[in-house]
Amino acid sequence: MDFKQVKENEEKAVLKNKNVVDSDFWRQKYHIQGIVGLINDPNGFSQFNGEYHMFYQWNPLSTEHKNKTWAHSKSHDLLHWERCETALRPDTWYSKNGVYSGSGIVIDGKLYLFYTGNVKDAEGNRESYQCIAVSEDGEHFDRWEPSIVNQPDGYTRHIRDPKIWEKDGKYYAVLGIQSEKLEGKVVLYSSENIKNWKFEGEIAGANHGKLKDFGFMWECPDYFQLKDEKTGKIIDLLVASPQGLEPQGDLYNNKYQTGYFFGKLDYEKPEFEIRSEFVEIDRGHDFYAPQSMEDNKGRRIVVGWMGVPEDEDFPTVKNEWIHCLTLPRKLKVRDGKLYQEPISEMVSIRGEKIEFEGFVKGEKEIGKGKTYELIVKFSDISSDFGLKLRVGKNSETVVKFDFEDKKLVLDRSCGAQADKSVRKVFLGDRKDLELRIFVDNSSIEVFVNNGEEVFSSRIFPLENADKIIVFAENETKVKLEKWEWQ
């Protein structure tokens, strides 16, 4: 494609399809989504000049994984997002086949984006370039020539998704990479001046250290530290999205997975010493490639892509759009376990409230709604119980506790989505259970017991499906609060 045509083609596609997209009742109310086309990975998540900035992979021309740009939105509260001019387009020689994922960092009053430029020849052979763009106003970016060209020895051309941070006056970045043995890995680079980068070495991955076979590619790595709220210890976390894991019971049931390790990063070796099992961050159908940042309140906030690569059979494709990002979440570690909590700003969009408290046996309709927040507490548990949401003809999404198996189950099989599978997580014996649930026009996010577990899934109920039903086999005490979103 002629570089001069890139922006023009984007504008034509938006004008052609925007009216159709806007009329779609599955369009989200409080989730970042593309105005048309396909979006995926969150990129460059940062806070600059008092505003939150979110960049994200966007193909404005179709719902296929091609023509990747960096779309850009900004917000004062992480909920109300203003669309900005596209930040990066595939209009340079080193990104002509796509501006791939990366991260952002603020240095001396400027916002720097560190991203992957993708180039393919006529035979499909790939070249990868790690590149930098810099802005003084957060919206207009000057692009530098590539800082890292292709890959170090022993690896394939699959190297991408740099996540950058500063430590003791020096800059570091982790990247996902594939070894020549077709194993997914994470490598570490360093820089004294942000422009020139040195390969330090491989720090984690399949068949690295004690970790055995674990995927053919690790995408979108993220490294950060959190203080354990109970012990006070500083914990290192390495997040990655490994591709190629086989399902194991209730684990790894998506096409590709995302999870984390606790451990310790040794900058000198270098190595990330893994001290835990790999734990899936999210138990739902649609979560991948999360990116985190620390804001000026000291919160570690994460946002994920509410989708999974190579899983594109969504009913919105007919209207020329697909995918969105998750709601932002605050990460914390408590007694050696990672928790995810809805950000405090969520209360600001609460509107009309309804309440219910009492005992339920069988089914009880307690209200209606399409976009809302629920907090539900169940106690005196002795049987299966749960909620049916967005209920209507040929539509319902079920969140259920299986009393015998001691598992929470998310069932979206009754709706317009092609994937009818369920997702489960083992919770063990419970005397009570609290769920905080956020339902948008085409998604559900379930936070279990203050974020001990989370499910994120796209749902596609029919237009008038809006009933909220509580159910229990045996008499169960229920306390429910529901707020319609303003």
XYZ file of C-alpha atoms in Angstrom, residues 35-470:
436
model
C -15.362 3.060 15.783
C -15.298 0.424 13.011
C -13.135 -2.573 12.155
C -11.105 -4.751 14.523
C -9.253 -3.871 17.690
C -7.065 -6.050 19.872
C -4.121 -5.567 22.259
C -4.051 -2.535 24.588
C -0.825 -0.602 23.996
C 1.055 2.304 25.530
C -1.176 2.435 28.630
C 0.118 5.462 30.539
C -0.711 8.636 32.427
C 0.505 11.877 30.926
C -0.306 15.522 31.740
C -3.036 14.477 34.137
C -4.837 12.183 31.703
C -4.873 8.452 31.127
C -3.835 7.417 27.626
C -4.775 4.133 26.014
C -3.498 3.087 22.626
C -4.678 -0.132 21.043
C -4.269 -2.244 17.944
C -6.810 -1.184 15.325
C -7.571 -2.264 11.782
C -9.966 0.391 10.468
C -10.329 -1.296 7.074
C -11.869 -4.646 8.063
C -12.448 -7.121 10.901
C -9.348 -9.110 9.938
C -5.945 -9.029 11.659
C -4.321 -6.824 9.035
C -3.432 -3.150 8.504
C -2.654 -2.618 12.187
C -2.462 0.948 13.487
C -2.297 2.365 17.006
C -5.652 3.917 17.785
C -5.640 6.357 20.702
C -8.122 7.386 23.408
C -7.664 9.473 26.531
C -9.626 9.859 29.755
C -9.679 11.677 33.104
C -11.356 8.806 34.946
C -10.629 5.564 33.005
C -14.328 5.291 32.099
C -15.213 8.185 29.810
C -12.850 7.979 26.834
C -12.269 10.606 24.161
C -11.084 9.325 20.808
C -7.945 11.048 19.521
C -6.234 11.076 16.154
C -4.656 7.734 15.238
C -1.200 7.817 16.835
C 0.788 5.452 14.613
C 0.025 4.110 11.153
C 1.850 1.555 8.950
C 3.303 4.352 6.846
C 7.045 3.864 7.338
C 9.405 1.386 5.723
C 9.915 -0.385 9.074
C 6.189 -0.785 9.856
C 4.642 -1.118 6.407
C 2.868 -4.380 7.292
C 1.615 -3.295 10.667
C 2.366 -1.289 13.782
C 2.393 -4.059 16.375
C 2.067 -3.945 20.146
C 4.194 -2.136 22.686
C 4.131 0.143 25.708
C 4.558 3.716 26.892
C 6.670 5.606 29.414
C 6.908 9.252 30.473
C 10.429 10.709 30.636
C 11.245 14.365 31.362
C 7.777 15.565 30.443
C 7.545 13.639 27.170
C 5.524 10.529 26.315
C 7.521 7.778 24.631
C 5.920 4.850 22.810
C 7.998 1.697 22.277
C 6.444 -0.567 19.630
C 7.100 -3.287 17.060
C 7.212 -2.521 13.354
C 6.296 -5.465 11.157
C 7.595 -6.024 7.613
C 6.878 -8.976 5.340
C 8.188 -9.721 1.866
C 6.232 -11.254 -1.036
C 6.868 -14.765 0.298
C 5.633 -13.875 3.771
C 9.059 -13.782 5.410
C 9.013 -11.492 8.446
C 11.314 -8.775 9.707
C 10.735 -7.179 13.100
C 11.843 -3.743 14.265
C 11.517 -2.338 17.785
C 10.858 1.364 17.412
C 10.248 4.538 19.412
C 7.914 7.479 18.920
C 7.962 10.560 21.167
C 5.422 13.287 21.913
C 5.439 16.547 23.850
C 1.635 16.941 23.885
C 0.529 13.281 24.113
C -1.195 13.342 20.735
C 1.326 14.063 17.987
C 4.314 11.737 17.706
C 7.725 11.953 16.068
C 8.930 8.523 15.019
C 12.564 7.472 15.312
C 14.416 4.987 13.196
C 14.392 1.433 14.679
C 16.335 0.901 17.903
C 16.428 -2.920 17.707
C 16.635 -4.618 14.309
C 15.360 -8.179 14.120
C 16.380 -10.759 16.726
C 19.464 -11.964 18.623
C 21.177 -15.224 17.623
C 19.265 -18.398 18.413
C 15.783 -16.967 17.868
C 13.307 -16.637 15.007
C 11.962 -13.388 13.588
C 9.051 -13.627 16.039
C 10.162 -10.914 18.468
C 7.667 -8.258 19.534
C 5.594 -6.418 22.156
C 8.205 -4.479 24.187
C 7.161 -3.475 27.717
C 9.449 -0.774 29.113
C 10.232 0.513 32.620
C 12.894 2.524 34.458
C 15.017 1.333 37.377
C 17.827 3.297 39.046
C 18.227 5.647 36.100
C 18.395 2.853 33.537
C 15.698 1.616 31.146
C 14.677 -1.986 30.667
C 12.276 -3.804 28.370
C 10.933 -7.333 28.167
C 9.929 -8.730 24.778
C 8.168 -11.877 23.669
C 10.253 -14.040 21.372
C 10.452 -17.500 19.825
C 13.574 -19.676 19.913
C 14.856 -21.547 16.873
C 13.466 -24.676 18.582
C 10.031 -23.001 18.302
C 9.689 -22.370 22.036
C 8.105 -19.262 23.520
C 10.477 -17.085 25.571
C 10.870 -13.687 27.232
C 14.078 -11.698 26.757
C 15.456 -8.622 28.525
C 17.002 -5.523 26.944
C 18.534 -2.459 28.614
C 19.314 1.119 27.637
C 21.191 4.024 29.163
C 19.573 6.667 26.959
C 16.212 5.199 25.755
C 17.433 5.167 22.138
C 20.211 2.562 22.041
C 19.376 -0.896 23.406
C 21.504 -3.832 24.529
C 20.402 -7.467 24.568
C 20.873 -8.775 28.117
C 19.562 -12.309 27.700
C 16.691 -14.716 28.053
C 14.911 -14.528 31.408
C 12.018 -17.009 31.123
C 10.079 -19.260 28.802
C 9.373 -22.797 27.701
C 12.218 -25.137 28.721
C 14.002 -22.321 30.510
C 15.135 -23.208 34.024
C 12.628 -25.452 35.772
C 9.791 -24.656 33.374
C 9.254 -27.418 30.820
C 7.243 -27.468 27.591
C 5.107 -24.346 27.722
C 4.085 -23.017 24.342
C 5.592 -22.030 21.012
C 5.400 -18.243 21.526
C 5.023 -15.936 24.537
C 3.320 -12.687 23.578
C 2.874 -9.349 25.357
C 5.076 -9.874 28.445
C 4.747 -7.472 31.359
C 6.935 -7.148 34.441
C 6.164 -5.199 37.626
C 6.335 -5.347 41.418
C 3.603 -5.268 44.064
C 3.742 -5.177 47.843
C 1.949 -8.015 49.602
C -0.688 -6.243 51.706
C -0.468 -8.866 54.440
C 3.257 -9.637 54.688
C 4.685 -6.335 53.411
C 7.079 -8.176 51.084
C 7.805 -6.865 47.588
C 6.703 -9.433 44.995
C 7.934 -9.576 41.380
C 5.386 -10.629 38.765
C 5.949 -11.704 35.179
C 2.814 -11.711 33.029
C 2.748 -13.353 29.596
C 0.378 -14.753 26.997
C 1.758 -18.155 25.980
C 0.501 -19.711 22.775
C 0.333 -23.471 22.391
C -0.798 -24.750 25.809
C -3.018 -27.821 25.807
C -6.228 -27.794 27.878
C -5.950 -29.407 31.322
C -9.405 -29.903 32.811
C -10.776 -26.446 33.597
C -7.436 -24.811 32.716
C -6.269 -23.424 29.364
C -9.610 -23.774 27.597
C -9.229 -20.691 25.412
C -7.372 -20.807 22.112
C -4.476 -18.988 23.823
C -3.943 -18.130 27.483
C -2.750 -15.301 29.686
C -1.325 -15.669 33.167
C 1.409 -14.762 35.601
C 4.275 -16.123 37.658
C 5.472 -14.878 41.023
C 9.244 -14.792 41.229
C 12.320 -12.577 41.322
C 14.039 -10.767 38.478
C 17.827 -10.997 38.646
C 19.082 -8.210 36.384
C 22.679 -9.472 36.445
C 22.227 -13.068 35.270
C 19.672 -12.129 33.828
C 16.851 -14.441 34.871
C 13.345 -14.318 36.236
C 13.451 -16.945 38.982
C 9.969 -18.490 38.934
C 8.591 -19.208 42.406
C 5.016 -20.222 41.615
C 2.838 -22.097 39.187
C 1.508 -20.330 36.108
C -1.884 -18.891 37.097
C -4.440 -17.723 34.571
C -5.325 -14.110 35.320
C -8.848 -14.438 34.002
C -11.103 -17.515 33.840
C -13.468 -16.220 31.160
C -13.728 -16.818 27.423
C -12.253 -13.502 26.284
C -9.087 -12.158 27.877
C -5.631 -11.742 26.350
C -2.559 -9.494 26.124
C -3.159 -7.360 29.238
C -1.067 -4.285 29.914
C -0.534 -2.593 33.258
C 0.647 0.792 34.459
C 1.130 2.547 37.801
C -0.826 5.768 38.094
C -0.222 8.856 40.238
C -2.318 7.343 43.030
C 0.134 4.456 43.311
C -2.301 1.956 41.800
C -1.188 -0.820 39.483
C -4.006 -0.822 36.913
C -4.449 -3.419 34.191
C -6.587 -3.559 31.054
C -6.858 -6.565 28.748
C -8.105 -7.256 25.261
C -11.565 -8.803 25.609
C -10.853 -11.307 22.872
C -8.419 -14.058 21.902
C -6.358 -14.426 18.691
C -7.849 -16.648 15.993
C -11.258 -16.576 17.673
C -13.181 -14.144 15.473
C -16.602 -15.802 15.001
C -18.574 -12.943 16.557
C -22.004 -11.756 15.363
C -20.862 -8.113 15.152
C -18.681 -8.919 12.131
C -21.713 -8.455 9.882
C -21.755 -4.821 11.028
C -18.036 -4.371 10.324
C -16.714 -4.232 13.886
C -15.318 -6.673 16.419
C -13.791 -6.722 19.918
C -13.274 -4.304 22.789
C -11.040 -3.877 25.843
C -11.916 -4.857 29.418
C -12.818 -2.455 32.176
C -9.731 -1.262 34.091
C -8.831 -3.196 37.246
C -6.596 -2.544 40.219
C -4.054 -5.289 40.968
C -2.951 -6.188 44.470
C -1.231 -9.088 46.228
C -2.674 -10.363 49.462
C -1.108 -13.270 51.335
C 0.701 -14.566 48.253
C -2.260 -14.361 45.882
C -3.004 -11.885 43.109
C -6.332 -10.086 43.377
C -8.077 -7.905 40.805
C -10.523 -5.273 41.982
C -12.780 -2.940 40.018
C -11.327 0.559 40.109
C -12.957 2.918 42.613
C -14.163 5.163 39.762
C -16.812 2.555 38.901
C -19.110 3.940 41.608
C -19.267 7.251 39.720
C -21.458 5.769 36.976
C -23.985 4.211 39.325
C -27.496 5.380 38.603
C -30.841 4.109 39.837
C -30.531 1.480 42.565
C -32.706 -1.488 43.426
C -32.200 -3.835 46.386
C -33.364 -7.292 47.388
C -32.753 -9.223 50.578
C -34.366 -12.504 51.537
C -34.391 -16.236 51.015
C -34.686 -17.771 47.556
C -35.717 -21.272 46.550
C -36.403 -21.889 42.878
C -36.267 -18.789 40.664
C -37.060 -15.175 41.468
C -36.967 -12.249 39.046
C -35.593 -9.246 40.887
C -35.284 -6.615 38.158
C -34.334 -5.705 34.622
C -31.381 -4.085 32.928
C -28.907 -4.149 30.047
C -25.947 -2.160 31.395
C -25.448 -2.291 35.145
C -23.449 -3.318 38.204
C -24.517 -6.011 40.657
C -23.222 -6.899 44.099
C -24.719 -10.177 45.292
C -23.994 -11.995 48.546
C -25.125 -15.597 48.996
C -25.099 -17.318 52.397
C -26.561 -20.421 54.079
C -25.276 -22.351 51.061
C -26.396 -25.993 50.716
C -27.094 -26.457 46.984
C -26.531 -25.064 43.497
C -27.378 -21.369 43.190
C -26.631 -18.374 41.030
C -27.871 -15.725 38.641
C -29.394 -15.608 35.188
C -28.593 -12.303 33.468
C -29.737 -10.657 30.217
C -32.614 -13.131 30.180
C -35.079 -13.142 27.308
C -36.241 -15.299 24.447
C -33.280 -17.467 23.363
C -30.968 -15.455 25.627
C -29.454 -15.821 29.084
C -26.041 -15.750 30.694
C -25.712 -17.946 33.782
C -23.298 -17.463 36.685
C -23.679 -20.531 38.884
C -22.015 -22.162 41.877
C -21.896 -25.949 41.431
C -22.264 -27.111 45.014
C -21.119 -30.690 44.434
C -18.022 -29.809 42.400
C -17.328 -26.607 44.415
C -16.830 -24.656 41.196
C -18.097 -21.353 39.890
C -19.418 -21.735 36.339
C -19.951 -19.110 33.634
C -22.348 -20.382 30.962
C -23.047 -18.172 27.927
C -24.384 -20.976 25.731
C -27.781 -19.323 25.241
C -27.032 -16.341 23.020
C -25.901 -15.310 19.534
C -22.204 -16.174 20.016
C -20.945 -19.272 18.177
C -18.869 -20.574 21.107
C -21.284 -22.329 23.471
C -18.663 -23.670 25.888
C -18.628 -22.976 29.636
C -15.796 -21.806 31.875
C -15.206 -22.991 35.449
C -12.915 -22.406 38.411
C -12.612 -24.412 41.629
C -13.460 -22.385 44.739
C -13.661 -25.135 47.369
C -16.140 -25.341 50.235
C -17.998 -22.100 50.772
C -20.337 -20.976 53.530
C -20.930 -17.750 51.640
C -19.992 -16.173 48.342
C -19.869 -12.598 47.045
C -20.037 -11.679 43.373
C -19.543 -8.217 41.902
C -20.669 -8.253 38.281
C -20.489 -5.662 35.506
C -22.774 -6.162 32.516
C -22.413 -4.039 29.393
C -24.346 -4.388 26.136
C -22.201 -7.317 24.987
C -19.971 -8.336 27.882
C -19.894 -9.628 31.427
C -17.092 -9.309 33.986
C -17.475 -11.283 37.215
C -15.306 -10.520 40.268
C -15.435 -13.323 42.842
C -14.841 -12.593 46.536
C -13.164 -9.197 46.123
C -11.273 -10.240 42.996
C -9.914 -13.598 44.102
C -11.008 -14.858 40.676
C -12.336 -13.020 37.609
C -14.299 -14.094 34.529
C -14.406 -11.839 31.442
C -16.528 -12.895 28.488
C -18.329 -11.356 25.553
C -22.033 -12.149 25.450
C -24.495 -11.440 22.655
C -28.052 -11.508 23.977
C -30.968 -10.589 21.756
C -32.007 -6.960 21.895
C -34.798 -7.129 24.457
C -33.202 -9.647 26.809
C -33.050 -7.748 30.116
C -34.411 -9.835 33.008
C -32.315 -10.501 36.130
C -33.139 -13.759 37.916
C -31.767 -15.253 41.147
